[in-house]
mmCIF file of C-alpha atoms in Angstrom:
data_model
loop_
_atom_site.group_PDB
_atom_site.id
_atom_site.type_symbol
_atom_site.label_atom_id
_atom_site.label_comp_id
_atom_site.label_asym_id
_atom_site.label_seq_id
_atom_site.Cartn_x
_atom_site.Cartn_y
_atom_site.Cartn_z
ATOM 1 C CA MET A 1 9.561 13.542 -2.037
ATOM 2 C CA LYS A 2 5.740 14.166 -2.141
ATOM 3 C CA LYS A 3 5.908 12.190 -5.562
ATOM 4 C CA LEU A 4 6.321 9.127 -3.690
ATOM 5 C CA ILE A 5 5.057 9.277 -0.178
ATOM 6 C CA THR A 6 1.926 10.949 -0.398
ATOM 7 C CA VAL A 7 1.088 7.958 -2.561
ATOM 8 C CA VAL A 8 2.740 5.398 -0.958
ATOM 9 C CA LEU A 9 0.665 6.285 1.755
ATOM 10 C CA ALA A 10 -2.456 6.978 0.349
ATOM 11 C CA ALA A 11 -2.251 3.293 -1.043
ATOM 12 C CA MET A 12 -2.200 1.914 2.435
ATOM 13 C CA ALA A 13 -5.072 2.622 4.900
ATOM 14 C CA VAL A 14 -6.031 2.014 8.830
ATOM 15 C CA ALA A 15 -8.566 0.126 9.088
ATOM 16 C CA LEU A 16 -10.004 0.908 12.836
ATOM 17 C CA PRO A 17 -13.807 1.968 13.604
ATOM 18 C CA SER A 18 -16.948 0.283 13.124
ATOM 19 C CA SER A 19 -17.874 3.556 11.408
ATOM 20 C CA ALA A 20 -15.449 3.374 9.103
ATOM 21 C CA GLN A 21 -16.629 2.908 5.271
ATOM 22 C CA LEU A 22 -12.998 0.310 4.646
ATOM 23 C CA LEU A 23 -15.147 -2.622 4.194
ATOM 24 C CA TRP A 24 -17.683 -2.966 0.992
ATOM 25 C CA LYS A 25 -20.044 -5.674 -0.039
ATOM 26 C CA ILE A 26 -20.139 -6.491 -3.785
ATOM 27 C CA SER A 27 -22.839 -8.202 -5.405
ATOM 28 C CA GLY A 28 -24.647 -9.182 -8.822
ATOM 29 C CA LYS A 29 -26.955 -11.203 -10.131
ATOM 30 C CA ASP A 30 -26.530 -14.805 -9.771
ATOM 31 C CA MET A 31 -23.146 -14.631 -8.254
ATOM 32 C CA PRO A 32 -22.321 -15.274 -4.459
ATOM 33 C CA GLU A 33 -21.282 -11.735 -2.405
ATOM 34 C CA SER A 34 -17.887 -10.803 -1.840
ATOM 35 C CA TYR A 35 -15.922 -7.971 -0.197
ATOM 36 C CA LEU A 36 -13.528 -5.514 -0.357
ATOM 37 C CA LEU A 37 -11.605 -4.465 2.650
ATOM 38 C CA GLY A 38 -9.016 -1.062 2.534
ATOM 39 C CA THR A 39 -6.314 -1.969 4.922
ATOM 40 C CA TYR A 40 -3.183 0.358 6.159
ATOM 41 C CA HIS A 41 -0.167 -1.864 5.646
ATOM 42 C CA LEU A 42 1.987 -1.018 8.368
ATOM 43 C CA ALA A 43 -1.023 -1.466 10.907
ATOM 44 C CA ASP A 44 -1.208 -4.761 13.374
ATOM 45 C CA TYR A 45 -4.077 -7.275 12.988
ATOM 46 C CA ALA A 46 -5.567 -6.114 15.868
ATOM 47 C CA ALA A 47 -7.222 -2.941 14.269
ATOM 48 C CA VAL A 48 -8.384 -4.252 11.838
ATOM 49 C CA ASP A 49 -9.970 -6.640 14.295
ATOM 50 C CA SER A 50 -12.043 -3.831 15.426
ATOM 51 C CA LEU A 51 -13.658 -3.569 11.992
ATOM 52 C CA THR A 52 -17.347 -4.257 12.147
ATOM 53 C CA GLY A 53 -18.064 -7.626 9.937
ATOM 54 C CA VAL A 54 -14.520 -8.691 9.184
ATOM 55 C CA SER A 55 -14.561 -11.774 11.079
ATOM 56 C CA ALA A 56 -18.083 -12.826 9.948
ATOM 57 C CA VAL A 57 -17.211 -11.808 6.625
ATOM 58 C CA MET A 58 -13.816 -14.198 6.653
ATOM 59 C CA GLU A 59 -16.026 -17.040 7.615
ATOM 60 C CA ARG A 60 -18.981 -16.637 4.339
ATOM 61 C CA VAL A 61 -15.981 -16.100 1.300
ATOM 62 C CA SER A 62 -14.560 -19.540 0.109
ATOM 63 C CA GLY A 63 -11.232 -17.213 -0.135
ATOM 64 C CA VAL A 64 -8.543 -14.358 -0.139
ATOM 65 C CA ILE A 65 -6.731 -12.302 -2.967
ATOM 66 C CA GLY A 66 -4.541 -9.619 -1.983
ATOM 67 C CA GLU A 67 -2.327 -7.607 -3.854
ATOM 68 C CA ILE A 68 0.261 -10.028 -3.521
ATOM 69 C CA ASP A 69 0.124 -14.007 -2.249
ATOM 70 C CA PHE A 70 2.078 -12.764 0.956
ATOM 71 C CA MET A 71 3.417 -16.423 1.745
ATOM 72 C CA LYS A 72 5.059 -16.356 -1.797
ATOM 73 C CA ALA A 73 6.318 -13.190 -0.657
ATOM 74 C CA THR A 74 8.155 -14.909 2.511
ATOM 75 C CA LEU A 75 9.963 -17.571 0.792
ATOM 76 C CA VAL A 76 13.522 -17.125 0.078
ATOM 77 C CA GLU A 77 13.215 -16.638 -3.486
ATOM 78 C CA GLY A 78 10.432 -13.829 -2.852
ATOM 79 C CA GLN A 79 12.706 -12.616 -0.711
ATOM 80 C CA GLN A 80 15.604 -12.353 -3.196
ATOM 81 C CA THR A 81 13.044 -11.132 -6.245
ATOM 82 C CA MET A 82 11.930 -7.926 -3.132
ATOM 83 C CA ALA A 83 15.783 -7.210 -3.177
ATOM 84 C CA ALA A 84 17.282 -7.282 -6.296
ATOM 85 C CA ALA A 85 14.240 -4.649 -7.159
ATOM 86 C CA ALA A 86 15.413 -2.509 -4.624
ATOM 87 C CA LEU A 87 18.996 -2.248 -6.095
ATOM 88 C CA ALA A 88 19.932 0.571 -7.932
ATOM 89 C CA PRO A 89 21.913 0.281 -10.841
ATOM 90 C CA ALA A 90 25.814 0.465 -10.605
ATOM 91 C CA ASP A 91 26.444 3.557 -11.674
ATOM 92 C CA SER A 92 23.155 5.441 -9.487
ATOM 93 C CA THR A 93 23.939 4.258 -6.251
ATOM 94 C CA LEU A 94 22.976 6.598 -3.377
ATOM 95 C CA SER A 95 26.498 8.056 -3.461
ATOM 96 C CA VAL A 96 26.784 8.736 -7.211
ATOM 97 C CA VAL A 97 22.901 10.204 -7.348
ATOM 98 C CA LEU A 98 22.917 12.905 -3.951
ATOM 99 C CA SER A 99 25.937 15.141 -2.839
ATOM 100 C CA GLN A 100 27.858 14.764 0.702
ATOM 101 C CA ILE A 101 25.634 16.968 1.609
ATOM 102 C CA GLN A 102 22.300 15.417 0.507
ATOM 103 C CA LEU A 103 24.126 12.476 1.862
ATOM 104 C CA ASP A 104 24.467 13.700 5.486
ATOM 105 C CA SER A 105 21.017 14.508 5.540
ATOM 106 C CA LEU A 106 20.396 10.996 4.672
ATOM 107 C CA GLN A 107 22.324 9.882 7.780
ATOM 108 C CA MET A 108 20.647 12.674 9.652
ATOM 109 C CA THR A 109 16.975 11.451 8.431
ATOM 110 C CA LEU A 110 17.746 7.879 8.990
ATOM 111 C CA ASP A 111 18.773 8.551 12.559
ATOM 112 C CA LYS A 112 15.564 9.897 13.242
ATOM 113 C CA TYR A 113 13.479 7.510 11.779
ATOM 114 C CA ALA A 114 14.889 4.339 11.072
ATOM 115 C CA GLY A 115 16.964 3.209 13.934
ATOM 116 C CA GLY A 116 19.986 4.722 12.863
ATOM 117 C CA ILE A 117 20.446 2.784 9.993
ATOM 118 C CA LYS A 118 23.729 3.929 8.100
ATOM 119 C CA VAL A 119 23.797 5.150 4.729
ATOM 120 C CA GLY A 120 26.269 3.137 3.756
ATOM 121 C CA GLN A 121 24.466 0.307 4.198
ATOM 122 C CA LEU A 122 21.930 1.482 1.642
ATOM 123 C CA ASP A 123 24.268 2.665 -0.739
ATOM 124 C CA ALA A 124 23.693 0.187 -3.608
ATOM 125 C CA MET A 125 19.754 0.407 -2.891
ATOM 126 C CA ARG A 126 17.189 2.810 -4.429
ATOM 127 C CA PRO A 127 16.274 6.091 -3.685
ATOM 128 C CA ALA A 128 12.999 4.975 -3.540
ATOM 129 C CA PHE A 129 13.788 2.229 -0.755
ATOM 130 C CA ALA A 130 15.511 4.178 1.416
ATOM 131 C CA ALA A 131 12.117 6.574 1.205
ATOM 132 C CA MET A 132 10.157 4.092 2.190
ATOM 133 C CA MET A 133 12.288 3.021 5.181
ATOM 134 C CA ILE A 134 11.884 6.896 6.296
ATOM 135 C CA GLU A 135 8.499 6.671 5.953
ATOM 136 C CA VAL A 136 7.939 3.342 7.316
ATOM 137 C CA GLY A 137 9.324 5.483 10.681
ATOM 138 C CA ARG A 138 7.166 7.669 9.814
ATOM 139 C CA ALA A 139 4.202 6.384 10.655
ATOM 140 C CA ALA A 140 5.391 4.625 13.309
ATOM 141 C CA GLU A 141 4.499 7.710 15.652
ATOM 142 C CA PHE A 142 0.770 7.102 14.452
ATOM 143 C CA THR A 143 0.807 3.312 14.637
ATOM 144 C CA ASP A 144 0.817 0.506 17.745
ATOM 145 C CA GLY A 145 3.320 -1.261 15.657
ATOM 146 C CA PHE A 146 3.027 -3.912 13.772
ATOM 147 C CA SER A 147 3.799 -7.082 14.718
ATOM 148 C CA SER A 148 0.844 -9.336 12.855
ATOM 149 C CA PRO A 149 0.815 -7.038 9.461
ATOM 150 C CA VAL A 150 -2.610 -7.010 8.403
ATOM 151 C CA ASP A 151 -2.618 -8.423 4.930
ATOM 152 C CA MET A 152 -0.574 -10.897 5.932
ATOM 153 C CA THR A 153 -2.414 -12.032 8.785
ATOM 154 C CA ILE A 154 -5.533 -12.386 6.698
ATOM 155 C CA GLN A 155 -3.744 -14.787 4.559
ATOM 156 C CA THR A 156 -2.510 -16.655 7.121
ATOM 157 C CA MET A 157 -5.996 -17.089 8.188
ATOM 158 C CA ALA A 158 -7.408 -17.936 5.555
ATOM 159 C CA LEU A 159 -5.028 -20.790 4.925
ATOM 160 C CA GLU A 160 -5.593 -21.528 8.621
ATOM 161 C CA ARG A 161 -9.364 -22.471 7.672
ATOM 162 C CA ASP A 162 -8.927 -23.935 4.288
ATOM 163 C CA LYS A 163 -9.297 -20.631 2.118
ATOM 164 C CA THR A 164 -7.491 -20.253 -0.984
ATOM 165 C CA VAL A 165 -5.286 -17.346 -1.190
ATOM 166 C CA THR A 166 -3.862 -15.716 -4.103
ATOM 167 C CA GLY A 167 -2.580 -12.055 -5.629
ATOM 168 C CA LEU A 168 -4.209 -9.866 -7.958
ATOM 169 C CA GLU A 169 -0.331 -9.604 -8.971
ATOM 170 C CA THR A 170 3.227 -10.409 -8.746
ATOM 171 C CA ILE A 171 5.781 -10.274 -6.196
ATOM 172 C CA GLU A 172 7.524 -8.626 -9.562
ATOM 173 C CA ASP A 173 4.953 -6.473 -10.193
ATOM 174 C CA GLN A 174 4.553 -5.227 -7.110
ATOM 175 C CA CYS A 175 8.253 -4.185 -7.350
ATOM 176 C CA GLN A 176 8.345 -2.347 -10.204
ATOM 177 C CA ALA A 177 5.209 -0.397 -8.797
ATOM 178 C CA LEU A 178 7.465 0.598 -5.424
ATOM 179 C CA PHE A 179 10.351 0.699 -7.210
ATOM 180 C CA GLY A 180 10.809 1.141 -10.527
ATOM 181 C CA GLY A 181 10.703 4.847 -12.643
ATOM 182 C CA ASP A 182 13.411 6.873 -12.936
ATOM 183 C CA ILE A 183 16.595 6.934 -10.537
ATOM 184 C CA VAL A 184 16.925 11.330 -10.633
ATOM 185 C CA ALA A 185 13.227 11.588 -10.128
ATOM 186 C CA GLN A 186 13.765 9.154 -7.275
ATOM 187 C CA ALA A 187 16.540 11.272 -5.999
ATOM 188 C CA GLU A 188 15.110 14.458 -6.749
ATOM 189 C CA SER A 189 11.719 13.001 -4.262
ATOM 190 C CA LEU A 190 14.121 11.717 -1.561
ATOM 191 C CA VAL A 191 15.741 15.117 -1.370
ATOM 192 C CA TRP A 192 12.324 16.620 -0.975
ATOM 193 C CA GLY A 193 11.252 14.991 1.909
ATOM 194 C CA MET A 194 14.256 15.142 3.576
ATOM 195 C CA ASN A 195 13.960 18.818 3.000
ATOM 196 C CA HIS A 196 9.890 19.407 3.897
ATOM 197 C CA ASP A 197 10.136 16.753 6.893
ATOM 198 C CA GLN A 198 7.988 18.535 9.021
ATOM 199 C CA GLU A 199 5.294 18.865 5.987
ATOM 200 C CA MET A 200 5.595 15.377 5.337
ATOM 201 C CA ARG A 201 4.603 14.007 8.959
ATOM 202 C CA SER A 202 1.548 16.717 9.066
ATOM 203 C CA THR A 203 0.401 15.012 5.410
ATOM 204 C CA SER A 204 0.998 11.336 7.538
ATOM 205 C CA ARG A 205 -0.528 12.574 10.265
ATOM 206 C CA ARG A 206 -3.542 13.676 7.739
ATOM 207 C CA ILE A 207 -3.876 10.444 5.810
ATOM 208 C CA PHE A 208 -3.601 8.766 9.027
ATOM 209 C CA ASP A 209 -6.602 10.656 10.657
ATOM 210 C CA ALA A 210 -8.901 10.332 7.366
ATOM 211 C CA TYR A 211 -8.097 6.627 7.629
ATOM 212 C CA ILE A 212 -9.531 5.909 10.825
ATOM 213 C CA HIS A 213 -12.851 7.955 10.220
ATOM 214 C CA GLY A 214 -12.798 5.571 7.027
ATOM 215 C CA ASP A 215 -12.821 9.009 5.421
ATOM 216 C CA LEU A 216 -12.080 7.851 1.177
ATOM 217 C CA ASN A 217 -12.925 11.308 0.301
ATOM 218 C CA GLU A 218 -10.507 12.984 2.169
ATOM 219 C CA ILE A 219 -7.696 10.402 0.895
ATOM 220 C CA LEU A 220 -8.468 10.946 -3.018
ATOM 221 C CA SER A 221 -8.367 14.809 -1.842
ATOM 222 C CA ILE A 222 -4.839 14.640 -0.210
ATOM 223 C CA ILE A 223 -3.790 12.782 -3.153
ATOM 224 C CA GLU A 224 -5.612 15.192 -6.133
ATOM 225 C CA GLU A 225 -4.429 18.352 -4.604
ATOM 226 C CA ASP A 226 -0.369 17.534 -4.448
ATOM 227 C CA LYS A 227 0.628 19.506 -6.994
ATOM 228 C CA SER A 228 4.187 18.510 -6.767
ATOM 229 C CA MET A 229 3.497 14.395 -6.996
ATOM 230 C CA ASP A 230 5.106 13.114 -10.258
ATOM 231 C CA GLN A 231 1.960 11.621 -12.128
ATOM 232 C CA ALA A 232 3.892 8.993 -13.954
ATOM 233 C CA HIS A 233 4.214 7.538 -10.437
ATOM 234 C CA THR A 234 0.330 8.448 -9.457
ATOM 235 C CA GLU A 235 -0.252 6.086 -12.572
ATOM 236 C CA ARG A 236 2.273 3.342 -11.960
ATOM 237 C CA LEU A 237 1.377 3.038 -8.339
ATOM 238 C CA ILE A 238 -2.679 3.152 -7.956
ATOM 239 C CA HIS A 239 -3.950 3.685 -11.468
ATOM 240 C CA LEU A 240 -2.413 1.070 -13.895
ATOM 241 C CA ARG A 241 -2.779 -1.500 -10.948
ATOM 242 C CA ASN A 242 -5.882 -0.766 -10.302
ATOM 243 C CA ALA A 243 -6.935 -1.074 -14.609
ATOM 244 C CA ASP A 244 -5.050 -4.757 -13.472
ATOM 245 C CA TRP A 245 -6.768 -5.776 -10.892
ATOM 246 C CA LEU A 246 -10.143 -4.925 -12.285
ATOM 247 C CA ARG A 247 -9.584 -6.885 -15.019
ATOM 248 C CA VAL A 248 -8.360 -9.793 -12.985
ATOM 249 C CA LEU A 249 -11.305 -9.561 -10.481
ATOM 250 C CA ALA A 250 -13.948 -9.222 -13.174
ATOM 251 C CA GLY A 251 -12.979 -12.947 -14.087
ATOM 252 C CA MET A 252 -12.709 -14.194 -10.779
ATOM 253 C CA LEU A 253 -15.925 -12.500 -8.921
ATOM 254 C CA PRO A 254 -19.080 -14.414 -10.951
ATOM 255 C CA ALA A 255 -17.577 -17.439 -9.422
ATOM 256 C CA ALA A 256 -16.685 -17.373 -6.455
ATOM 257 C CA SER A 257 -16.937 -15.449 -2.873
ATOM 258 C CA LEU A 258 -14.022 -13.475 -2.556
ATOM 259 C CA LEU A 259 -12.404 -11.069 0.366
ATOM 260 C CA ILE A 260 -10.486 -8.403 -1.737
ATOM 261 C CA VAL A 261 -7.610 -7.302 0.781
ATOM 262 C CA VAL A 262 -6.002 -4.077 -0.645
ATOM 263 C CA GLY A 263 -4.692 -0.651 0.812
ATOM 264 C CA ALA A 264 -7.351 1.187 0.992
ATOM 265 C CA GLY A 265 -5.741 4.631 -1.266
ATOM 266 C CA HIS A 266 -7.297 2.439 -4.354
ATOM 267 C CA LEU A 267 -10.824 2.360 -3.419
ATOM 268 C CA PRO A 268 -11.901 6.294 -4.057
ATOM 269 C CA GLY A 269 -11.695 8.311 -7.498
ATOM 270 C CA GLU A 270 -12.559 7.787 -10.865
ATOM 271 C CA LYS A 271 -10.098 5.375 -11.575
ATOM 272 C CA GLY A 272 -10.757 3.528 -8.197
ATOM 273 C CA LEU A 273 -11.671 0.019 -7.487
ATOM 274 C CA ILE A 274 -14.926 1.120 -6.171
ATOM 275 C CA LYS A 275 -16.094 2.575 -9.363
ATOM 276 C CA GLY A 276 -14.653 -0.057 -11.353
ATOM 277 C CA LEU A 277 -15.882 -2.181 -9.695
ATOM 278 C CA ARG A 278 -19.945 -0.900 -10.304
ATOM 279 C CA LYS A 279 -18.723 -0.379 -14.144
ATOM 280 C CA LEU A 280 -18.200 -3.943 -14.519
ATOM 281 C CA GLY A 281 -21.712 -4.176 -13.738
ATOM 282 C CA PHE A 282 -21.006 -4.927 -9.992
ATOM 283 C CA GLU A 283 -23.017 -3.613 -7.275
ATOM 284 C CA VAL A 284 -20.593 -1.707 -4.277
ATOM 285 C CA THR A 285 -22.151 -0.804 -1.162
ATOM 286 C CA PRO A 286 -20.765 0.030 2.140
ATOM 287 C CA ASN A 287 -21.426 -3.291 3.988
ATOM 288 C CA ASP A 288 -23.967 -3.437 7.388
#
């Protein structure tokens, strides 16, 4: 399961202490300053609100750009798109790709992390969807809940202040990154995670602690040292999306002051957004 979940967790970060380097300033010649914020998608907005500078930054920028436009995602059309993307082909449902023993194990795992949802309720879904539900439950052990999800809340605040809100990618793009790929490989990852639950919990905690301290290097290390990770999935979920986002930002940043809000796992590394923006000629520094 590391193949999916380590990357999913690493693509999300928690913004907490003011000393955490999860908020970055983007500047350049003859351009307005913009900001890059790494988030933990499951964190409540109150966690981000404690990060020094976020409130002031919101007042300075003219718009917010997230991974997707969450306002569109909450519309009926957006929800239908996400639901359709999570559906497995008719010949590859969970009861087809998993053995009875594996289905029994999945039920026990769902009982532990997903409020007792029955396997039958998820049978038509892709294994990656079931895996994500389980990881949300694991992450709940380290978070205070997410009644006001940080990414959506920031976009709502921006709209209330008459600022623009847009996404770096479409809902379809994000669904492909999360749920696309080979069904058999997804099933293998799901089974691996169920069989190594304690290791996955430890990894979740390690990543959470790294985020609390704003340690992007540690986040990157967790990704890179995981030898069992499916590199194709890493490319699809993080690296290819970063490359696409950089092309979008290259055209937007010179003309507008933006608060860019993405999962913090997208920030570090040679293919991360921080170095990518620097390669484009922007100055990227920790926000004081």
